[in-house]
Coordinates of C-alpha atoms and ligand atoms in Angstrom, one line a residue:
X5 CA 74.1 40.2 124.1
X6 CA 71.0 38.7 122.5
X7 CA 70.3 35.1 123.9
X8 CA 69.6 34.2 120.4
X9 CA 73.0 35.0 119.3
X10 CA 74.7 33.9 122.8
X11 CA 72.9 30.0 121.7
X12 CA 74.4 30.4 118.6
X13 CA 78.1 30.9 119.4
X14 CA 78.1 29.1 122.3
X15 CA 79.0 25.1 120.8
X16 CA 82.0 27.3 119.2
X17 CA 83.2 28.7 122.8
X18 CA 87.2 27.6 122.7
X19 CA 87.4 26.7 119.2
X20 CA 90.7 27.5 117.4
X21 CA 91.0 29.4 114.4
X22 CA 91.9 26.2 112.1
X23 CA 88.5 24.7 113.5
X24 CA 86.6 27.6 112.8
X25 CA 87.9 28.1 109.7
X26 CA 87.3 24.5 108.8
X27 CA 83.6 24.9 109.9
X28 CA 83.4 28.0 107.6
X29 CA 84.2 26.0 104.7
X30 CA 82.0 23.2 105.3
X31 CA 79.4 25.4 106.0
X32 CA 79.6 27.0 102.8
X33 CA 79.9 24.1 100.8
X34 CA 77.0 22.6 102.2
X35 CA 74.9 25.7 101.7
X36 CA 76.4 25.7 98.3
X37 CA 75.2 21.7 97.6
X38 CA 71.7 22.2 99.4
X39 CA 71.3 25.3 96.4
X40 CA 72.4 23.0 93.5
X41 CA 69.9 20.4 95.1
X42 CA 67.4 23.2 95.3
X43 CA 67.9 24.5 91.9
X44 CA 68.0 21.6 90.2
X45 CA 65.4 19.3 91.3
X46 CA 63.1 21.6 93.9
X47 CA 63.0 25.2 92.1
X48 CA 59.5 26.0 90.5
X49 CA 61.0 26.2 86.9
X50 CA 62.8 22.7 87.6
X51 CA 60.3 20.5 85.0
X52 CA 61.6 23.1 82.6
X53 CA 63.7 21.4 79.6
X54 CA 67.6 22.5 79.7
X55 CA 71.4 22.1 80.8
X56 CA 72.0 21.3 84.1
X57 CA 74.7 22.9 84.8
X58 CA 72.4 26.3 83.6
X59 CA 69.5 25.2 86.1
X60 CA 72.6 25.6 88.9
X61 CA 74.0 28.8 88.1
X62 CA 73.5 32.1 85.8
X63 CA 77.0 32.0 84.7
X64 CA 77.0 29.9 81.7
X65 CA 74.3 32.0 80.0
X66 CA 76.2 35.1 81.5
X67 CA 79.2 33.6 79.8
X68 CA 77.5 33.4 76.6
X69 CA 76.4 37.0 76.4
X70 CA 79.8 38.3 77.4
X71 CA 81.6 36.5 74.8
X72 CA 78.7 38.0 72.3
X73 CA 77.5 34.2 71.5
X74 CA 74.2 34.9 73.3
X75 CA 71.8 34.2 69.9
X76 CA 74.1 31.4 68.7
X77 CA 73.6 29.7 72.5
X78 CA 69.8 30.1 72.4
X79 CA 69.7 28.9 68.8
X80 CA 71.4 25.9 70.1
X81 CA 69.8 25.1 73.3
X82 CA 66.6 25.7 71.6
X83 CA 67.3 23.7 68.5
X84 CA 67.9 20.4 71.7
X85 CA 65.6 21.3 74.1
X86 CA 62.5 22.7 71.8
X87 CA 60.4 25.9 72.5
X88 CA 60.9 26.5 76.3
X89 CA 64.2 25.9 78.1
X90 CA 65.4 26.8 81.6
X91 CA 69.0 29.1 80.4
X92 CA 69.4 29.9 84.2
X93 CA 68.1 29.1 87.6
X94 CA 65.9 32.0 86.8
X95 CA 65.4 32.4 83.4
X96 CA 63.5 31.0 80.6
X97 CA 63.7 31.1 76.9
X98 CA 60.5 30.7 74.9
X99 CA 60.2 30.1 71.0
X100 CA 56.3 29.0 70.7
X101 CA 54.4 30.2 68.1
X102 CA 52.3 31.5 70.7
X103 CA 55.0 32.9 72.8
X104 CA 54.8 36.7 71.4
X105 CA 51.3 36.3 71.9
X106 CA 51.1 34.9 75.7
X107 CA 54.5 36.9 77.2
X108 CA 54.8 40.3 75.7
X109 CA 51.0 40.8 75.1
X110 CA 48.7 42.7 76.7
X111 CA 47.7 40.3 79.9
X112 CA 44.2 41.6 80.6
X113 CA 43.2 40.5 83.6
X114 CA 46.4 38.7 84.7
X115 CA 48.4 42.0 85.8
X116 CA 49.7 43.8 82.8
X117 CA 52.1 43.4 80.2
X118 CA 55.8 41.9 81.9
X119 CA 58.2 45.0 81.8
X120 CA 61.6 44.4 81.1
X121 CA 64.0 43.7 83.7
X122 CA 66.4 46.7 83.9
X123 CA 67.8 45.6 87.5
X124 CA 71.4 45.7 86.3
X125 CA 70.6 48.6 83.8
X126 CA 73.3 51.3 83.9
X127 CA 72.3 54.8 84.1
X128 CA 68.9 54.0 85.5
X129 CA 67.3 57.2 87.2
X130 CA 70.3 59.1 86.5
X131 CA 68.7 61.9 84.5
X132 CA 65.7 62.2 87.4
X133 CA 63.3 60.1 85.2
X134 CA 63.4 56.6 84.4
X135 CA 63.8 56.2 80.3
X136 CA 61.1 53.7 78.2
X137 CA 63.5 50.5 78.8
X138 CA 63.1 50.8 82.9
X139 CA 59.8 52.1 83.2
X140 CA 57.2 50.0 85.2
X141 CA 54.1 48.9 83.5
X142 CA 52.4 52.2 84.1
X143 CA 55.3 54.5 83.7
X144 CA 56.0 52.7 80.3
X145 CA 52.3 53.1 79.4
X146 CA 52.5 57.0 79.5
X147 CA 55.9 57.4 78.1
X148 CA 54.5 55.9 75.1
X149 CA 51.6 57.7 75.2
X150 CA 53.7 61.3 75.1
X151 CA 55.8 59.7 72.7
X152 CA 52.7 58.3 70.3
X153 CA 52.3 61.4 68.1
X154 CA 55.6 61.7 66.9
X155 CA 55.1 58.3 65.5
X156 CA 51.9 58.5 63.7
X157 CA 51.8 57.8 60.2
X158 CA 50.9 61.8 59.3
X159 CA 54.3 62.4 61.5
X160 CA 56.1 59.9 59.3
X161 CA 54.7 61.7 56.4
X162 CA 56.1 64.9 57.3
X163 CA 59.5 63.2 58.6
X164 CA 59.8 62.2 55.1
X165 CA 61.6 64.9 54.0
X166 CA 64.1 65.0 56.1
X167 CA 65.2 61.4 56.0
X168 CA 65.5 61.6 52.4
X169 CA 67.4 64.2 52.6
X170 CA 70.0 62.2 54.8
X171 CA 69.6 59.4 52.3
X172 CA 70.4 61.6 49.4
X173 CA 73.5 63.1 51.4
X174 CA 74.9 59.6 51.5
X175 CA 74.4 58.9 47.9
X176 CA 76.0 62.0 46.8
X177 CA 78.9 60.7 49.5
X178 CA 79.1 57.4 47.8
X179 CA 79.0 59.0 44.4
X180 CA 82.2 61.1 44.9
X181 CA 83.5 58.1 46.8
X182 CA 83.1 55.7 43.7
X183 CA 84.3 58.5 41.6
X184 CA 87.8 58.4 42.9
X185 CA 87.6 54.7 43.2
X186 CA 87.2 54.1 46.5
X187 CA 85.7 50.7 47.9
X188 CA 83.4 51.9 50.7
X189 CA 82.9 50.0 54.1
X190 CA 78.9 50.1 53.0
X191 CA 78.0 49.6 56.8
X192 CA 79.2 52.8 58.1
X193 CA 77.7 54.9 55.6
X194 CA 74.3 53.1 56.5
X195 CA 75.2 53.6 60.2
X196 CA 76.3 57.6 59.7
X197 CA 73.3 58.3 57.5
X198 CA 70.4 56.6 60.2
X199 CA 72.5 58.4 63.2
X200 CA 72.0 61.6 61.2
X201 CA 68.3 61.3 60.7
X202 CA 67.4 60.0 64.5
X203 CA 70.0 62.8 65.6
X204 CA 67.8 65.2 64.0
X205 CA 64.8 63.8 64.9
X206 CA 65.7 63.6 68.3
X207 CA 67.8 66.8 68.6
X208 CA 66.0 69.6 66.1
X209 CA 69.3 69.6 63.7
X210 CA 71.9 67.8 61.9
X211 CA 74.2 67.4 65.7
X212 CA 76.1 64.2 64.1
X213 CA 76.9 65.8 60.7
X214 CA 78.4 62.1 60.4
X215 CA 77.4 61.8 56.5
X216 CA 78.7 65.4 56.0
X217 CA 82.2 64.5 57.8
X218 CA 82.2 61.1 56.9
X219 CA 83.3 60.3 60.8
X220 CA 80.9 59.5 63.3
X221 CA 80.7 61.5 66.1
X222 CA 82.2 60.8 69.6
X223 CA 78.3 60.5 71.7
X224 CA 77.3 57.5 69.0
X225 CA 80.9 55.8 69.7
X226 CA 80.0 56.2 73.2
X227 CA 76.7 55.2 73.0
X228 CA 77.2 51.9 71.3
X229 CA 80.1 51.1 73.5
X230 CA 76.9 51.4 76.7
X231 CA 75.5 48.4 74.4
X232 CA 78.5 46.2 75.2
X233 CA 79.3 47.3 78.4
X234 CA 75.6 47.0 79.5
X235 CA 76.3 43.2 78.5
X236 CA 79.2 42.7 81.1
X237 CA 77.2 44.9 83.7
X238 CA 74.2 41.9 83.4
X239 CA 77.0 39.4 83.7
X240 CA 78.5 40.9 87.4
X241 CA 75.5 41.4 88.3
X242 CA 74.8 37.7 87.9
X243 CA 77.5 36.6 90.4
X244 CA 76.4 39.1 92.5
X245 CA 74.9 42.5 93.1
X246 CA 78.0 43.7 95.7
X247 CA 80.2 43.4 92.7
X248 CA 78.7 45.4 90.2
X249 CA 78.6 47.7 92.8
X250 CA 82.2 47.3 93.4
X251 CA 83.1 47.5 90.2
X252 CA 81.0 50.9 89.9
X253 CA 81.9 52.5 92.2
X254 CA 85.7 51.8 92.7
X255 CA 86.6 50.0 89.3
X256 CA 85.4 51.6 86.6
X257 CA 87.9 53.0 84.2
X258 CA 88.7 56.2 84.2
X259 CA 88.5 56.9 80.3
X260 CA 85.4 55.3 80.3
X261 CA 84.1 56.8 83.0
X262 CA 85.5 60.4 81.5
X263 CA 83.5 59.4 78.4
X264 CA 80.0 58.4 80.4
X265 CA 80.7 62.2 81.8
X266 CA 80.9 63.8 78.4
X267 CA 77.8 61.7 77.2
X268 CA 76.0 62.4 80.2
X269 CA 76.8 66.3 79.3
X270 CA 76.3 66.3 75.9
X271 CA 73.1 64.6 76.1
X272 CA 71.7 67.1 78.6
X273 CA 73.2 70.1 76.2
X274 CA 71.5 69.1 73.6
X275 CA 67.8 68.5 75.2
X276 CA 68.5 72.1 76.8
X277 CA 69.0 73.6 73.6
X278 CA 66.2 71.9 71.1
X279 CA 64.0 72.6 74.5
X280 CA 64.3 75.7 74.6
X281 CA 63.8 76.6 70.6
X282 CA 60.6 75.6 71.3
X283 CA 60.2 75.4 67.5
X284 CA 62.6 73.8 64.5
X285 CA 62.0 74.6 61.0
X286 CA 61.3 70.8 60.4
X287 CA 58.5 68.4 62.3
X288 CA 61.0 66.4 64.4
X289 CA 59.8 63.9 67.0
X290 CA 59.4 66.9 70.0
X291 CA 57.4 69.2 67.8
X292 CA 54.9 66.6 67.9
X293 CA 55.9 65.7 71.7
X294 CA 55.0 69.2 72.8
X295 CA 51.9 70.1 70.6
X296 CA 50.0 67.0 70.4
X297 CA 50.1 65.7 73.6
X298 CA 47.0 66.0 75.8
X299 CA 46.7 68.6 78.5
X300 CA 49.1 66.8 81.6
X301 CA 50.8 64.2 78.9
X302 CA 53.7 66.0 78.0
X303 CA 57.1 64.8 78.4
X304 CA 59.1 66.6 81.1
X305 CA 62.3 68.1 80.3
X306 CA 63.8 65.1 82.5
X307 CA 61.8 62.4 80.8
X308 CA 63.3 63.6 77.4
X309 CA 66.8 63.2 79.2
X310 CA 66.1 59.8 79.7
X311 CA 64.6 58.9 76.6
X312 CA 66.9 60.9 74.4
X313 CA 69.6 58.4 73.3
X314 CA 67.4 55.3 73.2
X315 CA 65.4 57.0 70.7
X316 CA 68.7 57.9 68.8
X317 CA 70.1 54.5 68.9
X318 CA 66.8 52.3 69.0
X319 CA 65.8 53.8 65.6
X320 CA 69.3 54.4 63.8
X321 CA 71.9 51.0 64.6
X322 CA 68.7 49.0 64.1
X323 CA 68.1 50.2 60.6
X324 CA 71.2 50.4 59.4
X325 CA 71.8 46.7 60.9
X326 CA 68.4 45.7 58.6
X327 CA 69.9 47.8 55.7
X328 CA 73.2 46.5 55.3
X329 CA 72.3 43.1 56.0
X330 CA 70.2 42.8 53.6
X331 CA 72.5 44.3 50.9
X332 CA 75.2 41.7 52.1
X333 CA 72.4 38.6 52.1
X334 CA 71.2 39.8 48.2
X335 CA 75.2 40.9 47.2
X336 CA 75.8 37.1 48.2
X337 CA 72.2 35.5 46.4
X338 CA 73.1 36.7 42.7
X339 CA 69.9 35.6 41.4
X340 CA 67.8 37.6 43.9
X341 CA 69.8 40.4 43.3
X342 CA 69.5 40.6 40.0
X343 CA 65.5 40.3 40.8
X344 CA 65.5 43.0 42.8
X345 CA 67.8 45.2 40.6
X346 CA 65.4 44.5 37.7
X347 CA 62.3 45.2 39.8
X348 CA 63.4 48.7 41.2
X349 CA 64.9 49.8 38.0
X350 CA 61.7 48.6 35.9
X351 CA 59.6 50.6 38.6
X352 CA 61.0 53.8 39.1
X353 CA 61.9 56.3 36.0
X354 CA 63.9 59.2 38.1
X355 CA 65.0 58.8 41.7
X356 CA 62.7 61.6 42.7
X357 CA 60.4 58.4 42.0
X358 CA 61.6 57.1 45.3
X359 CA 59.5 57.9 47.9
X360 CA 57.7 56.1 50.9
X361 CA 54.9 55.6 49.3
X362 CA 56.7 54.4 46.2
X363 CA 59.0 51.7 47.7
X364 CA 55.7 49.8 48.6
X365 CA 55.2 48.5 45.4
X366 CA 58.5 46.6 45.5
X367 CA 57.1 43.2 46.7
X368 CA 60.7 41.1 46.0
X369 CA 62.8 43.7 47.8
X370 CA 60.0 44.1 50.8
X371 CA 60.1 39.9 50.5
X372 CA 64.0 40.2 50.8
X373 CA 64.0 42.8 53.6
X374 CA 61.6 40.5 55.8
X375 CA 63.7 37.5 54.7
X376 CA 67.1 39.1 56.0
X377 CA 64.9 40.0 59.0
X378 CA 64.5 36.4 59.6
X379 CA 67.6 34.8 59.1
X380 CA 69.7 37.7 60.8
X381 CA 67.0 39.5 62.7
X382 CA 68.8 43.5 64.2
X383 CA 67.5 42.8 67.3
X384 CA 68.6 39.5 67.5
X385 CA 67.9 38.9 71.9
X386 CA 65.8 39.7 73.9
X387 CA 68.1 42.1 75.2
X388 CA 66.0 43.3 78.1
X389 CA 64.2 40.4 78.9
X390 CA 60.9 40.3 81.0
X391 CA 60.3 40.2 84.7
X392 CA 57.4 38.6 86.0
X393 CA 57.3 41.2 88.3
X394 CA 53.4 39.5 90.1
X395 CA 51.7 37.0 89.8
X396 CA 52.7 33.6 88.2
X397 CA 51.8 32.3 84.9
X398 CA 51.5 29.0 82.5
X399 CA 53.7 28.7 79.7
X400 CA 53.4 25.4 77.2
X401 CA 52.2 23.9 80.8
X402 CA 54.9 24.6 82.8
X403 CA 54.3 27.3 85.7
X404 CA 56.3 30.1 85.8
X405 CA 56.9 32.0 89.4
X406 CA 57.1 35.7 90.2
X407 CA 60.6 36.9 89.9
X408 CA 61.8 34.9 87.1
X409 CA 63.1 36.4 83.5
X410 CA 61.2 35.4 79.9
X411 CA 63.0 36.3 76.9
X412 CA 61.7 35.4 73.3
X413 CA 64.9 34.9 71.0
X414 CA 64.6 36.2 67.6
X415 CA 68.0 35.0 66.7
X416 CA 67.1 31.3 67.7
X417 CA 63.0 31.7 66.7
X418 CA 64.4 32.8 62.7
X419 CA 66.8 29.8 62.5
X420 CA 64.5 26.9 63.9
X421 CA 63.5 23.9 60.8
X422 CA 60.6 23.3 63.2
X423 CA 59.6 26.5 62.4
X424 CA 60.8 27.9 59.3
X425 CA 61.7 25.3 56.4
X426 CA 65.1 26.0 55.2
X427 CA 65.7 27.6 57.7
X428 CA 69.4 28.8 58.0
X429 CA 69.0 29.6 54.1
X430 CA 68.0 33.0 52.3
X431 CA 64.9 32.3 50.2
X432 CA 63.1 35.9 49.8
X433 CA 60.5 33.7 48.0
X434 CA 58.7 32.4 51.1
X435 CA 57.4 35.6 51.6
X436 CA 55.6 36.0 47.9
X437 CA 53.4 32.7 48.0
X438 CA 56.1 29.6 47.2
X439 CA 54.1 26.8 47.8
X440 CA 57.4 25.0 49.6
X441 CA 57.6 27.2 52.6
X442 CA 53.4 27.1 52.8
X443 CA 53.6 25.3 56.4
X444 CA 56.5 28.2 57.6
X445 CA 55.4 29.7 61.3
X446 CA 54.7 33.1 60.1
X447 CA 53.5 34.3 63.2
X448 CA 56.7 33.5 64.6
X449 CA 58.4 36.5 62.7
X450 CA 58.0 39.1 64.8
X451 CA 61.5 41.3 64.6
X452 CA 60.0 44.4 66.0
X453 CA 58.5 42.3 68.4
X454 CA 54.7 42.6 69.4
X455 CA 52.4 43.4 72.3
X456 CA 52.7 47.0 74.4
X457 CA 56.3 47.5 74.2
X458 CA 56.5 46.5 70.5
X459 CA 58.9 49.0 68.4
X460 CA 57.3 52.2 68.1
X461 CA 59.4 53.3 65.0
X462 CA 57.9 50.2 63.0
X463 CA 56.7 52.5 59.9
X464 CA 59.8 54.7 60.2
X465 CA 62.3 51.6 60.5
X466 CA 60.6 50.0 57.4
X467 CA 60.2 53.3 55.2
X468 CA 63.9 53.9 56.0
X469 CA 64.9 50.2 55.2
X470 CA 63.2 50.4 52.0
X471 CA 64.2 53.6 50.4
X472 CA 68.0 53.2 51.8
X473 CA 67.9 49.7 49.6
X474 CA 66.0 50.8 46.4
X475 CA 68.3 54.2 46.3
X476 CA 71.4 51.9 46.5
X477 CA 70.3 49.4 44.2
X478 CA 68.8 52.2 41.4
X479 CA 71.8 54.6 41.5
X480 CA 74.8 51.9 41.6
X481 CA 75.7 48.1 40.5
X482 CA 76.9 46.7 43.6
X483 CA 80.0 44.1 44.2
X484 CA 81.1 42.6 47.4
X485 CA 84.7 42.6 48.6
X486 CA 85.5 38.5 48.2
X487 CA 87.0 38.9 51.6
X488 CA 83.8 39.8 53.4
X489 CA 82.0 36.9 52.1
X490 CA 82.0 35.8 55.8
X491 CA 80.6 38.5 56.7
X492 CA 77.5 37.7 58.9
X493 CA 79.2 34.8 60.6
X494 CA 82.0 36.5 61.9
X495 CA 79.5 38.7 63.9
X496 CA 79.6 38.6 68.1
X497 CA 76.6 40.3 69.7
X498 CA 76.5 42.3 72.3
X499 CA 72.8 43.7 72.4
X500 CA 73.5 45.2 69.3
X501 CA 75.8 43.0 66.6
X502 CA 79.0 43.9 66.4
X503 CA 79.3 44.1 62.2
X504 CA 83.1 44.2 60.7
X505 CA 83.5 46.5 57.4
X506 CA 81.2 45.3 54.7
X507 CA 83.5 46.6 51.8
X508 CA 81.9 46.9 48.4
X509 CA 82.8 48.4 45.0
X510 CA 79.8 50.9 43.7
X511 CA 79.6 51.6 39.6
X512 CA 76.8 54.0 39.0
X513 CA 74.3 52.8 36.9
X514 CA 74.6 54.9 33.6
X515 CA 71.2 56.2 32.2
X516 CA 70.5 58.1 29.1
Ligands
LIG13 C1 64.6 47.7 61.2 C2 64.4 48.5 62.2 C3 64.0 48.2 63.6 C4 63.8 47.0 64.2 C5 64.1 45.6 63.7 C6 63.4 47.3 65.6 C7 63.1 46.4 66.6 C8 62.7 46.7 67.8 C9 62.5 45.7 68.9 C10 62.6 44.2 68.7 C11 62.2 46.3 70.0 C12 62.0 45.7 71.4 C13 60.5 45.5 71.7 C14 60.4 44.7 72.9 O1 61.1 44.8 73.9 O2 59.5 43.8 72.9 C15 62.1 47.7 69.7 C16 61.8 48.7 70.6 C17 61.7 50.1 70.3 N1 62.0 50.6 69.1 FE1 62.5 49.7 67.4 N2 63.2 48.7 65.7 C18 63.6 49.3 64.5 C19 63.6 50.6 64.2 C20 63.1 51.6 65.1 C21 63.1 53.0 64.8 C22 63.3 53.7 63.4 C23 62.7 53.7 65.9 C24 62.5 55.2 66.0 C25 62.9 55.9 66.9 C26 62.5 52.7 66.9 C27 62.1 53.0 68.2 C28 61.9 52.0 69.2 C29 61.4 52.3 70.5 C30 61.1 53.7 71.0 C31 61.3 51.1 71.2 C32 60.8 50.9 72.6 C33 59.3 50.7 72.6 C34 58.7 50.5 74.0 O3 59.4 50.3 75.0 O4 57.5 50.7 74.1 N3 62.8 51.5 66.4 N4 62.5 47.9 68.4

């Protein structure tokens, strides 16, 4: 026996088991005291502005996110506390105007751009690569580089076939659908028809076939439902490591964890099989992967595992999130819709009219898109928040130690007076010059966020947006369902919002 240890159980020689067990408790409770002290007055990001009882623990803020209140919460703490607040022992929430600028930028010379912090990620490394959302700062950089050419603007040119194709499937859907008098839960359609496209873009082929079925398909149920459970994941791993491990390995459902199989398997299938085609009839995101990298940069077989349903879901629930959103904000703003009705019917003469190119000159609706962006942004959290993984930084004046969490809030940045006049309300018109809104904190809007890890399907995301709006609002008069008039309120987030049935009636617009 070590004479360290023989020192240290010594004074307890003799002791019963009711006095040990009432020095266990003490002990505990005074360890538990001395880190409240600690946290609360001694921890580096103590001067930070926030709740108490959030500088203790990381439950509160866990709390929030697994009740899907998370971007209600940092609206509210930042609406008291101003642009920085301290959410957890280790975190921080920033809503600067420089924040974008300072914590997701580039960092010359300070280290690097922060990577996000995947440490409760589920999945991670299971497909013998890390995916884009846990690389490291270098791993990340050359993901994106393999990944760059399929995002170019000439790829987005050639894409654009193929995504209006999709888009035309769901008019034709919602055509028949009006036809037999249906009202149509808009979202869904919005949600089938951008699954579709990223499916194929991903994939090589229509996999989904969700607009064609009108169902979506089991891998998209599944993969949304990793959304919400990698919110609860976050949460046990907050109290503590051992017990997401727990619940891993020992807990886990067995219907879920039959459903992770038959994603995992499906997922694999279908890499396999556009792999080995080699070539698709159509430019989708791997013929551009595997031709145009350079020599050395192109993505392994496992890499595309990895990446293969972020790209799916990053570029399809987002969209359709912007799409619907902003149908449900103009369906509930009469005036504007009439504006925007007036302004795409006035510009286009025939719906072949509608292209990429075309819905540019559509300055209300790209005004109205931004604007819904704003107040009800589709990424709403940071929902992989940065790890300052070295080094230490200032932010607003307040240092900020290696190994805590930044987040910038899109959510709680779009519905801030201080920076946004008006803020809570849907005014397309501060976008287009208004005089009123001239001291707005533009460079605040950032919904597909900025810096190195910025949205790579920015062009794609907005072209989609735009034409899935202007072939809506040119092929049907649109009415909202009275009972969905709470619509965006009723929504819970859980990375991605959870959006109820937006019903609508759709007339076709008769022509001559
Ligand atoms: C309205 C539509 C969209 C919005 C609002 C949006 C927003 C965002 C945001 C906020 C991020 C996180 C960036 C960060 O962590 O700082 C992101 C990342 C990403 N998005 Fe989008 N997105 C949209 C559409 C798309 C589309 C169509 C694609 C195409 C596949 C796409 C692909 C990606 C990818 C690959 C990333 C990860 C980038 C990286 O880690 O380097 N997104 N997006």
């Amino acid at each position: 026996m070590s004479v360290r240890f023989t020192i240290l159980v010594e004074p307890f020689r003799g002791a019963s088991f009711l006095e040990l067990l009432i020095f266990s408790i003490i002990l505990t409770l005074a360890l538990g005291i001395t880190k409240v002290v600690y946290n609360v007055f001694f921890h580096p990001l103590a001067p930070i502005p926030g709740p108490k009882l959030y500088a203790i623990s990381p439950l509160p803020i866990s709390w929030s996110r697994a009740q899907g209140r998370s971007p209600y919460k940092f609206a509210e703490l930042h609406e008291k506390y101003g642009p920085i607040v301290r959410v957890g022992p280790d975190e921080v929430s920033c809503a600067g105007p420089t924040s974008f600028k300072d914590l997701y930028g580039p960092r010359y010379g300070k280290g690097g751009p922060l990577t996000r912090d995947s440490r409760a990620t589920p999945l991670k490394e299971k497909f013998g690569a890390v995916g884009m959302f846990q690389a490291g700062v270098q791993e990340h950089a050359r993901i994106r580089r393999q990944l760059n050419p399929a995002f170019s603007e000439k790829a987005s040119r050639e894409q654009e076939p193929l995504v209006m194709g999709y888009i035309d499937s769901m008019i034709r859907k919602l055509r028949d659908a009006s036809a037999r008098g249906d009202v149509v839960d808009i979202e869904k359609y919005t949600m089938w028809t951008t699954f579709d496209i990223q499916g194929d873009l991903v994939f090589g082929k229509d996999v989904f076939e969700c607009i064609e079925k009108e169902q979506y398909h089991p891998w998209i149920k599944i993969s949304m439902a990793y959304f919400t459970s990698g919110v609860y994941t976050h949460a046990l791993n907050d109290i503590s490591s051992w017990a997401l491990w727990v619940w891993q390995k020992f807990l886990i459902p067995k219907s879920f964890a039959d459903a992770q199989d038959y994603h995992l398997r499906t997922t694999l299938d279908l890499v396999d099989k556009r792999m080995a085609s080699k070539k698709t009839d159509h430019p989708d995101y791997m013929s551009f992967i595997t031709s145009e990298s350079k020599a050395g940069e192109v993505l392994t077989k496992e890499q595309m595992y990895a990446n293969a349903q972020m790209l799916v879901t990053a570029g399809s629930e987002t969209v359709a999130t912007a799409s619907a959103t902003t149908l449900f904000l103009l369906l509930t703003h009469p005036e504007a819709m009439e504006r925007v009705k007036r302004e795409i019917r006035s510009t286009f003469k025939s719906e072949q009219d509608i292209t990429a190119a075309s819905v540019i000159n559509l300055p209300y609706l790209l005004a109205g898109i931004d604007e819904s962006m704003r107040v009800w942004p589709p990424v709403a959290t940071s929902f992989n928040p940065r790890l300052m993984s070295s080094g230490c930084y200032a932010v607003d004046g307040y240092f900020i130690p290696e190994g805590s969490i930044i987040g910038i809030h899109n959510h709680a940045i779009g519905r801030l007076e201080r920076y946004f006049k008006d803020a809570k309300k849907f005014v397309p018109e501060r976008w287009l010059g208004d005089e009123r809104y001239a001291n707005d904190s533009r460079e605040t809007f950032q919904p597909f966020s900025s810096g190195p890890l910025n949205c790579l399907g920015l062009t794609m995301g907005r072209m989609e947006t735009r034409v899935i709006l202007a072939k809506l609002v040119y092929n049907f008069d649109i009415e909202l369902v009275p009972e969905c008039r709470n619509w965006l309120e009723s929504q819970k987030n859980y990375i991605a919002w959870h959006k109820p049935p937006l019903m609508v009636k759709l007339t076709p617009v008769q022509r001559l």
